[in-house]
Coordinates of C-alpha atoms in Angstrom, one line a residue:
M832 CA 24.5 130.0 251.7
P833 CA 25.8 130.4 248.2
A834 CA 28.9 132.6 247.7
R835 CA 28.8 135.6 245.5
P836 CA 30.8 135.0 242.3
F837 CA 33.8 137.2 243.2
P838 CA 37.0 136.1 241.4
P839 CA 39.2 134.4 244.0
P840 CA 42.0 136.5 245.4
P841 CA 45.4 136.3 243.7
P842 CA 48.3 134.4 245.4
R843 CA 49.4 136.0 248.7
P844 CA 52.7 137.9 248.3
A845 CA 55.5 136.4 250.4
H846 CA 56.8 139.9 251.5
P847 CA 55.0 143.3 251.9
G848 CA 55.1 145.2 248.7
E849 CA 56.1 142.3 246.5
S850 CA 52.9 142.4 244.6
V851 CA 50.2 145.1 244.9
T852 CA 46.9 145.1 243.2
T853 CA 44.7 148.1 244.0
L854 CA 41.4 149.5 242.7
D855 CA 43.2 151.1 239.7
T856 CA 46.6 152.4 240.5
P857 CA 49.5 151.3 242.8
V858 CA 49.1 152.2 246.4
Q859 CA 51.8 154.7 247.5
A860 CA 51.4 156.1 250.9
L861 CA 48.0 155.2 252.3
A862 CA 49.3 154.5 255.8
P863 CA 53.0 155.2 255.9
R864 CA 53.4 153.9 259.5
A865 CA 53.7 150.1 259.8
A866 CA 51.7 148.8 262.7
S867 CA 52.7 146.1 265.2
G868 CA 51.1 144.4 268.1
I869 CA 47.4 144.4 268.8
A870 CA 45.3 147.2 267.3
A871 CA 42.1 146.4 269.2
R872 CA 40.7 143.7 271.5
A873 CA 37.5 142.7 273.4
V874 CA 37.7 141.0 276.8
D875 CA 34.6 139.1 278.0
V876 CA 32.2 141.5 276.3
V877 CA 28.5 141.1 277.1
K878 CA 25.9 143.1 275.3
T879 CA 22.1 142.6 275.6
Y880 CA 19.3 144.3 273.8
G881 CA 15.8 144.6 275.3
R882 CA 14.6 143.5 278.8
G883 CA 12.8 140.7 280.4
E884 CA 11.5 138.0 278.2
A885 CA 12.3 140.0 275.1
A886 CA 16.0 140.4 276.0
V887 CA 18.5 139.2 273.4
R888 CA 22.1 138.6 274.5
A889 CA 23.9 139.6 271.3
L890 CA 27.4 139.1 272.9
D891 CA 28.0 136.6 275.7
G892 CA 31.5 136.8 276.9
A893 CA 33.1 137.5 273.6
A894 CA 36.8 137.8 273.5
V895 CA 39.1 138.6 270.5
A896 CA 42.3 140.3 269.6
I897 CA 42.8 142.1 266.3
P898 CA 46.5 142.0 265.1
A899 CA 47.7 145.4 263.9
G900 CA 48.6 145.5 260.2
E901 CA 46.3 142.6 259.2
F902 CA 43.0 142.1 257.5
T903 CA 40.6 140.2 259.7
A904 CA 37.2 138.9 258.6
V905 CA 34.4 138.3 261.1
M906 CA 31.8 135.7 260.2
G907 CA 29.0 133.7 261.8
P908 CA 25.3 132.6 261.3
S909 CA 22.7 135.2 261.3
G910 CA 22.2 136.6 264.8
S911 CA 25.6 135.4 266.0
G912 CA 26.7 138.8 267.1
K913 CA 29.2 139.7 264.4
S914 CA 28.1 143.2 263.7
T915 CA 27.5 143.9 267.4
L916 CA 31.1 142.8 268.1
V917 CA 32.5 145.1 265.5
H918 CA 30.3 148.0 266.6
A919 CA 31.6 147.5 270.2
L920 CA 35.2 147.4 269.0
A921 CA 34.7 150.6 267.1
G922 CA 33.0 152.4 270.0
L923 CA 29.8 152.7 268.1
D924 CA 27.9 150.9 270.8
T925 CA 28.3 150.6 274.5
I926 CA 28.6 147.3 276.3
D927 CA 27.0 145.9 279.4
S928 CA 30.2 144.4 280.8
G929 CA 33.8 143.5 279.9
Q930 CA 36.3 145.7 278.2
V931 CA 37.0 147.0 274.7
F932 CA 40.4 148.5 273.8
V933 CA 41.6 150.4 270.8
G934 CA 45.4 150.2 271.1
G935 CA 46.0 151.0 274.8
T936 CA 42.8 153.0 275.2
D937 CA 40.0 151.3 277.2
L938 CA 36.8 152.5 275.5
T939 CA 34.6 151.6 278.5
T940 CA 36.3 154.3 280.5
L941 CA 35.5 157.1 277.9
S942 CA 32.5 159.4 277.8
E943 CA 30.4 159.5 274.7
R944 CA 32.1 162.7 273.6
D945 CA 35.6 161.1 274.0
R946 CA 34.4 158.0 272.1
T947 CA 33.2 160.3 269.3
L948 CA 36.6 162.0 269.1
L949 CA 38.5 158.8 269.2
R950 CA 36.4 157.5 266.2
R951 CA 37.0 160.7 264.4
E952 CA 40.8 160.8 265.1
R953 CA 41.8 157.1 265.0
L954 CA 39.2 155.0 263.2
G955 CA 37.8 154.7 259.6
F956 CA 34.4 153.2 258.6
V957 CA 33.1 151.6 255.4
F958 CA 29.5 150.5 255.2
Q959 CA 27.4 148.5 252.8
A960 CA 25.1 151.5 252.3
F961 CA 27.9 154.0 251.5
N962 CA 26.3 156.7 253.8
L963 CA 27.5 159.5 251.5
I964 CA 26.1 163.1 251.8
P965 CA 24.0 163.6 248.7
A966 CA 24.6 167.4 248.6
L967 CA 28.4 167.0 248.6
T968 CA 30.6 166.2 245.7
A969 CA 32.8 163.0 245.8
A970 CA 35.8 165.1 246.7
E971 CA 33.8 166.8 249.5
N972 CA 32.6 163.6 250.8
I973 CA 36.1 162.1 251.0
A974 CA 37.4 165.2 252.9
L975 CA 34.4 165.2 255.2
P976 CA 36.1 163.7 258.3
L977 CA 38.8 166.3 258.2
T978 CA 36.3 169.1 257.6
L979 CA 34.3 168.0 260.7
A980 CA 37.5 168.0 262.7
G981 CA 38.3 171.5 261.5
K982 CA 41.5 170.4 259.7
R983 CA 42.8 171.0 256.3
P984 CA 43.8 168.0 254.3
D985 CA 47.5 167.6 253.2
T986 CA 47.3 168.5 249.5
D987 CA 49.9 166.0 248.4
W988 CA 48.2 163.1 250.3
L989 CA 44.8 164.2 249.0
A990 CA 46.0 164.2 245.5
E991 CA 47.6 160.8 246.0
L992 CA 44.4 159.4 247.5
F993 CA 42.3 160.6 244.7
E994 CA 44.7 159.1 242.1
M995 CA 44.7 155.8 244.0
L996 CA 40.9 155.6 244.1
G997 CA 40.9 155.9 240.3
L998 CA 37.9 158.3 240.3
G999 CA 39.4 160.6 237.6
N1000 CA 37.0 163.3 236.6
R1001 CA 34.2 162.0 238.8
L1002 CA 35.5 163.9 241.9
G1003 CA 33.2 166.9 241.1
H1004 CA 30.1 164.6 240.8
R1005 CA 27.6 164.1 243.6
P1006 CA 26.7 160.5 244.7
S1007 CA 23.6 160.3 242.5
E1008 CA 25.8 160.8 239.5
L1009 CA 28.1 157.9 240.3
S1010 CA 27.9 154.1 240.0
G1011 CA 27.7 151.8 243.0
G1012 CA 31.4 151.0 242.7
Q1013 CA 32.4 154.6 242.4
Q1014 CA 30.3 155.5 245.4
Q1015 CA 32.0 152.7 247.5
R1016 CA 35.4 154.1 246.4
V1017 CA 34.4 157.5 247.7
A1018 CA 33.3 155.8 251.0
V1019 CA 36.7 154.1 251.1
G1020 CA 38.5 157.5 250.5
R1021 CA 36.5 159.0 253.3
A1022 CA 37.5 156.2 255.6
L1023 CA 41.2 156.6 254.8
I1024 CA 41.6 160.4 254.5
A1025 CA 42.7 160.7 258.1
R1026 CA 45.1 157.8 257.9
P1027 CA 43.3 155.9 260.7
E1028 CA 44.8 153.2 262.9
L1029 CA 41.9 150.8 262.0
V1030 CA 39.3 150.6 259.4
F1031 CA 36.0 148.8 260.1
A1032 CA 34.0 147.5 257.1
D1033 CA 30.4 146.1 257.7
E1034 CA 29.4 144.0 254.6
P1035 CA 31.2 146.5 252.3
T1036 CA 30.6 144.5 249.1
G1037 CA 26.9 144.0 249.7
N1038 CA 25.8 146.6 247.2
L1039 CA 28.5 146.0 244.6
D1040 CA 28.7 143.8 241.5
S1041 CA 31.3 141.0 241.5
R1042 CA 34.0 143.0 239.7
S1043 CA 33.7 146.0 241.9
G1044 CA 33.5 143.9 245.0
A1045 CA 36.7 141.9 244.0
A1046 CA 38.6 145.2 243.4
L1047 CA 37.6 146.6 246.8
L1048 CA 38.7 143.4 248.6
S1049 CA 41.9 143.3 246.7
F1050 CA 42.5 146.8 247.8
F1051 CA 41.9 146.0 251.5
R1052 CA 44.2 143.1 251.3
D1053 CA 47.0 145.1 249.7
A1054 CA 46.6 148.0 252.1
T1055 CA 47.5 145.6 254.9
R1056 CA 50.4 143.9 253.0
A1057 CA 52.2 147.0 251.7
L1058 CA 51.2 149.7 254.1
G1059 CA 50.4 148.1 257.5
Q1060 CA 46.8 149.2 257.5
T1061 CA 44.6 147.3 260.0
I1062 CA 41.1 146.3 258.6
V1063 CA 38.2 144.5 260.2
M1064 CA 35.4 143.4 257.9
V1065 CA 32.1 141.8 258.7
T1066 CA 30.9 139.5 255.9
H1067 CA 28.6 136.6 255.2
D1068 CA 30.5 135.6 252.0
P1069 CA 33.2 132.9 252.2
V1070 CA 34.7 134.2 249.0
A1071 CA 35.0 137.7 250.4
A1072 CA 36.5 136.3 253.6
S1073 CA 39.2 134.5 251.6
F1074 CA 40.9 137.9 250.9
A1075 CA 41.5 138.3 254.5
D1076 CA 44.6 137.2 256.6
R1077 CA 42.4 135.3 258.9
V1078 CA 38.7 134.8 259.8
V1079 CA 37.1 134.7 263.2
F1080 CA 33.9 132.9 263.7
L1081 CA 31.1 133.8 266.1
A1082 CA 28.2 131.6 267.4
D1083 CA 25.7 132.6 270.1
G1084 CA 27.7 135.8 270.9
R1085 CA 31.0 134.1 271.4
I1086 CA 34.2 133.6 269.3
V1087 CA 34.1 129.9 268.6
D1088 CA 36.8 129.4 266.0
E1089 CA 39.6 131.0 263.9
L1090 CA 41.1 130.3 260.6
P1091 CA 44.3 131.7 259.3
D1092 CA 45.1 132.1 255.6
P1093 CA 41.6 131.3 254.7
A1094 CA 40.4 129.8 251.3
A1095 CA 36.8 130.0 250.3
E1096 CA 36.3 126.3 250.5
T1097 CA 37.7 126.0 254.1
V1098 CA 35.6 129.0 255.2
L1099 CA 32.5 127.5 253.8
A1100 CA 33.2 124.2 255.6
R1101 CA 33.7 126.0 258.9
M1102 CA 30.4 127.9 258.4
A1103 CA 28.6 124.7 257.5
R1104 CA 29.7 123.3 260.8
L1105 CA 28.4 126.3 262.8
D1106 CA 25.0 126.1 260.8
A1107 CA 24.8 122.3 261.3
P1108 CA 23.1 122.3 264.8
L1109 CA 20.4 124.7 263.6
S1110 CA 19.6 122.5 260.6
T1111 CA 19.6 119.2 262.6
T1112 CA 17.1 120.6 265.2
G1113 CA 14.8 122.1 262.6
A1114 CA 15.3 125.6 264.0

């Protein structure tokens, strides 16, 4: 699969805060607490869709740990279970067996209501389709998680987040009046407004041009370097994955490989090895 023509990521800074490149302006206080340990983990997770002969086992004993304060990319061939795994880690989908933890909380013990509250209070989400509310302005879309929770945003933090996102005088515009890159910035702001423990991103650059995509990926990487934000991203693109701290690879519903400090070439080579059995059998 050919990679999108994103510019490669800049050299990784040796220490947090040494070099920060954001969407437009320096990141200041996106997530002031520095994380440590494991932010999320899956233990022998099984998830099956359908029944009988139509049943598809999307996850087959998947096990993975997500280090806090790092940017992790999740990759695999089509149908390998990567989106299902992330949805399970985020509490967006229930599982058939196994355990899923966010911090020390076992999601499998929670009711649907409690999972919803956990997602609202502790997690952020960025999707390929943006999922903005058409009738709301950019500023209102960003503040939506706090509005739904009945909370008032900290005005200083809100002003800083707006500045960081570089939307300028576009905050009063509705999604239809914004470019794709601007809409994704709004989606990122919405994911970060509550200062979540983890941010999950499912193909977040899929609807962006190469320049906007590279800016978003640089921002994700710098958010982990300088501020301790934990980010998990599903992607099919080796170049996008090269912005991450590490890549985990799925095949047939299981974690089969891991690559720290990835480069686009090494990610592409690993993916080629995963795809090789399919191509040699003619499937």
